[in-house]
XYZ file of C-alpha atoms in Angstrom:
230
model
C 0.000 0.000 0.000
C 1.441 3.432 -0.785
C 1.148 6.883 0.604
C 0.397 9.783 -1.443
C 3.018 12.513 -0.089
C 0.978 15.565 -1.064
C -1.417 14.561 1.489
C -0.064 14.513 5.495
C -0.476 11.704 7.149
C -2.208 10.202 10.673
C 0.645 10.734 13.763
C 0.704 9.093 16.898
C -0.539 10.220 20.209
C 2.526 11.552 22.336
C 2.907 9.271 25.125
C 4.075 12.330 27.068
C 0.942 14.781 26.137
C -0.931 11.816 27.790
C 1.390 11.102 30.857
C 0.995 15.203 31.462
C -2.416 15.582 31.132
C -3.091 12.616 33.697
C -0.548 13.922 36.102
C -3.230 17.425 35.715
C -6.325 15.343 36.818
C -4.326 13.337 39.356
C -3.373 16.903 40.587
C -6.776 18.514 40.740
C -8.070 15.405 41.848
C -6.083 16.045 45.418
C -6.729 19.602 45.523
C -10.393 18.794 45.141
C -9.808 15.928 47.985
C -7.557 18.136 50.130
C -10.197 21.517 50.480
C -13.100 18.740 51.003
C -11.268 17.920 54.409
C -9.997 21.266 55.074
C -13.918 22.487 54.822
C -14.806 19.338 56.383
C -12.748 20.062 59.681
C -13.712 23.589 59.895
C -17.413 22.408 60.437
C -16.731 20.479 62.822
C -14.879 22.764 64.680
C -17.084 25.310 64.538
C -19.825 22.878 65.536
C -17.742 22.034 68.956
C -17.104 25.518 69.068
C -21.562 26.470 69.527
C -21.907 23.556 71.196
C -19.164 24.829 73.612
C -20.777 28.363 74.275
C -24.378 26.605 74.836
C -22.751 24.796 77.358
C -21.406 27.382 78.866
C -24.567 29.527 78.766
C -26.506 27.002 80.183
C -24.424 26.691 83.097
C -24.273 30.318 84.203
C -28.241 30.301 83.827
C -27.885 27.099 86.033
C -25.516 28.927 88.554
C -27.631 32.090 88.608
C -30.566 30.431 89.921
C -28.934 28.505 92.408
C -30.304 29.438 96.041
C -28.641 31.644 98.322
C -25.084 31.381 96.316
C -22.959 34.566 96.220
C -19.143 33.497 95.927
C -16.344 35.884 96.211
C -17.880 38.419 93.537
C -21.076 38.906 94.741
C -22.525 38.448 91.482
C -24.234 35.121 91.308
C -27.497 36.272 92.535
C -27.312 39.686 90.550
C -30.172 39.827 87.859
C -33.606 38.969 88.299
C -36.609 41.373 89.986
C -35.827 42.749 93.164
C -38.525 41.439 96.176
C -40.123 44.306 98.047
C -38.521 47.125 95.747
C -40.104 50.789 95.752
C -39.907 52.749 92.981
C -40.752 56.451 91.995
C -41.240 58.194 89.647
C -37.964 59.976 88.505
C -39.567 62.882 86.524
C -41.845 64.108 89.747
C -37.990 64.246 91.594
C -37.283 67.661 91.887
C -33.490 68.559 91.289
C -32.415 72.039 91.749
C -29.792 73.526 93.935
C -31.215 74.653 97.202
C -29.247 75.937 100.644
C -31.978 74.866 102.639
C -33.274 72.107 104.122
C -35.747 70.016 101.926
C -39.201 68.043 103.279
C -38.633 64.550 101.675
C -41.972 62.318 101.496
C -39.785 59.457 102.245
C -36.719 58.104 105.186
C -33.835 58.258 103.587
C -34.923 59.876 100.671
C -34.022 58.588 97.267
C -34.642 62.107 95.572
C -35.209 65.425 95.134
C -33.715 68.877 95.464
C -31.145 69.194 97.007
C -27.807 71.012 98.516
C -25.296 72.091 95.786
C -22.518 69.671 97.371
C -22.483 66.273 97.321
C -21.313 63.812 100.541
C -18.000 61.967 99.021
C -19.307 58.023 98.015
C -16.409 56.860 96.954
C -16.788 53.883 99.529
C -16.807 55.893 101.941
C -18.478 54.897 105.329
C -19.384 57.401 108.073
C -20.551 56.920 111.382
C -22.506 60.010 111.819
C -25.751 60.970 109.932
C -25.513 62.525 106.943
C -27.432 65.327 105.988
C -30.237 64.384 103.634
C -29.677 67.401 100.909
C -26.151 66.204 100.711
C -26.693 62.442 100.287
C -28.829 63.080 97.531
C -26.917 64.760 95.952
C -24.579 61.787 95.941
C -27.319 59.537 94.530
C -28.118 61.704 91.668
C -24.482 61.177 91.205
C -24.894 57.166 90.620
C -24.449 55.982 94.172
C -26.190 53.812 96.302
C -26.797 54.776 99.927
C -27.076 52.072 102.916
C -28.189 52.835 106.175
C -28.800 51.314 109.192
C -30.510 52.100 112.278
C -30.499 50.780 115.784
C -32.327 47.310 114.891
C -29.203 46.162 112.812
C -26.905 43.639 113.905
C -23.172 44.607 114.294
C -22.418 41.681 112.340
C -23.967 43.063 109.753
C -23.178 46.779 110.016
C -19.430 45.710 110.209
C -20.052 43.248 106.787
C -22.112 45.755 104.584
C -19.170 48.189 105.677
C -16.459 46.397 104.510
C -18.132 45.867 101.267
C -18.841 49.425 100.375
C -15.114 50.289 101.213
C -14.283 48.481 98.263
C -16.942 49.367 95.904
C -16.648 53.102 94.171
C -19.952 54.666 93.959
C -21.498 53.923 97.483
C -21.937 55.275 100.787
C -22.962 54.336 104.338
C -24.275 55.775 107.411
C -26.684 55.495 110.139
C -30.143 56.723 109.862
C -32.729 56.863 112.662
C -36.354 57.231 111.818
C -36.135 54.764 108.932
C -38.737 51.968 108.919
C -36.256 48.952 108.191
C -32.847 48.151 109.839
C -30.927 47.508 106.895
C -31.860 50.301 103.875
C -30.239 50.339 100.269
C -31.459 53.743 98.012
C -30.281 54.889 94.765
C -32.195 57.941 92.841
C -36.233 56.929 92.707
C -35.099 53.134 94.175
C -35.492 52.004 97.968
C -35.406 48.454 99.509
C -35.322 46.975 103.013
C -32.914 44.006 103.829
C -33.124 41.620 106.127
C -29.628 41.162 106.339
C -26.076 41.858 104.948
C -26.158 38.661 103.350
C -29.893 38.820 101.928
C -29.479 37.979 98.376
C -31.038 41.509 97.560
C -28.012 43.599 98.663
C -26.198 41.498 95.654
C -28.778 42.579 93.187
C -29.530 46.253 94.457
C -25.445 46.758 94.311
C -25.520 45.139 90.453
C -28.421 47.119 89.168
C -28.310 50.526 91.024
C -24.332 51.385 91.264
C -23.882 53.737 88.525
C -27.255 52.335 87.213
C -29.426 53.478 84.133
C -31.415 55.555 86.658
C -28.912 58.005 87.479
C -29.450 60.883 86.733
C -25.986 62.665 86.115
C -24.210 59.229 84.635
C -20.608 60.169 84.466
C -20.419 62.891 87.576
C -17.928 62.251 90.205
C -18.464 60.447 94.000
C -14.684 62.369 95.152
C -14.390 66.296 95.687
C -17.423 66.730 97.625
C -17.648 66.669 101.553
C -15.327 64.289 102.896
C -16.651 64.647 106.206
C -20.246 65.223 108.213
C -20.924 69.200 108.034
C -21.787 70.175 111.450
C-alpha cells in the first residue's frame, strides 16, 4: 500500500501529552480531595465551638438560679426582679440647687432637690448621719446609699461596711427614723434588707451602682464633703 506525499499523514498520540495531562487530573483530583477535608474540619470545629458556648450559657443560667449562692464576687445572685422594691417616679424628683433644708416624702430619701454639694461616696463609710440634701446629691451622682438604724446587727453593720469600702460609687451611714434596719437607696429606688447577706443587697449593688437611673451618669463620688458638716 502506498502513501500519497501531497497529502499529510495520521501521527501518533505523544505518550508524554498523555502522561501530562493525567498527572493534571491526578493533581486537581487532590486539591479537590484536600479543600473537602480542610472544609470538612472547619465544620466540625465550629460545631464544637456552639456547642461549647451553649454549654457554657446554660451553666451560668444554672448557677444564677442557684439558692442563696454569692461566691467571692457577689454576682451570682445579681439579675432577676428585686422582692419588696419601691420605685418612683424619677420625673416628679425635683433637682435644683437649694441651701436649705428640703421636706422629703420618704426616710432616707431617694430624691429630690437638694444642697449644691455632694457627701463623698467613693466607699466611703461614716458613722454620723448625713445630711439628707447632701446624700442626695450623691445619689443623683450614681451611688447607692445604705443605712442602718439601731435594729441592725453589728455583724452586719461591720459586713455591709467592709463591702462598700471596696466598691466606688457607694456610701454608708446610720439613719434613725427609717422603717427597716438595713436600707439600700439609689435615685427613685429604695429596699429593706433583712440582712447583709440577703441575696437583695447582691442585686440592688448590680443594678443601682452607677445604674441606668442616674441621673448625672458620668459625675464624680470624690471632691465633695469628705466629712459630716456640722
Amino acid at each position: 500500500m502506498s502513501f500519497d506525499p501531497r497529502y499529510p499523514q495520521p501521527q501518533a498520540p505523544d505518550p508524554r501529552a498523555h502522561a501530562t495531562r493525567n498527572r493534571a487530573i491526578a493533581i486537581g483530583l487532590s486539591a479537590a480531595v484536600v479543600a473537602g477535608l480542610v472544609a470538612f474540619g472547619s465544620y466540625l470545629l465550629l460545631e464544637n465551638s456552639e456547642a461549647n458556648e451553649k454549654s457554657d450559657e446554660a451553666s451560668a443560667a444554672q448557677d444564677g438560679k442557684h439558692p442563696g449562692g454569692h461566691g467571692d464576687s457577689h454576682g451570682d445572685a445579681s439579675g432577676g426582679a428585686i422582692e419588696g422594691l419601691k420605685s418612683w417616679d424619677a420625673a416628679k424628683l425635683g433637682r435644683n440647687h437649694v441651701a436649705g433644708s428640703v421636706d422629703y416624702p420618704m426616710k432616707p430619701p431617694v430624691g429630690g432637690d437638694h444642697n449644691q454639694s455632694w457627701m463623698n461616696c467613693d466607699g466611703d463609710v461614716y458613722e454620723k448621719a448625713l445630711p439628707n440634701v447632701n446624700a442626695v446629691h450623691s445619689l443623683e451622682h450614681g451611688a447607692v446609699w445604705v443605712t442602718y438604724n439601731g435594729k441592725a446587727a453589728d455583724a452586719d453593720v461591720a459586713e455591709l461596711a467592709a463591702r462598700v469600702e471596696k466598691t466606688p460609687f457607694t456610701l454608708m451611714s446610720p439613719y434613725t427614723g427609717q422603717e427597716g434596719a438595713i436600707m439600700l437607696s439609689a435615685w427613685g429606688k429604695q429596699v429593706a434588707v433583712d440582712s447583709a447577706d440577703d441575696k437583695r443587697v447582691d442585686q440592688f449593688f448590680a443594678q443601682y451602682v452607677q445604674g441606668t437611673q442616674t441621673p448625672e451618669p458620668g459625675a464624680p463620688c470624690t471632691g465633695g464633703l469628705a466629712t459630716v458638716p456640722q
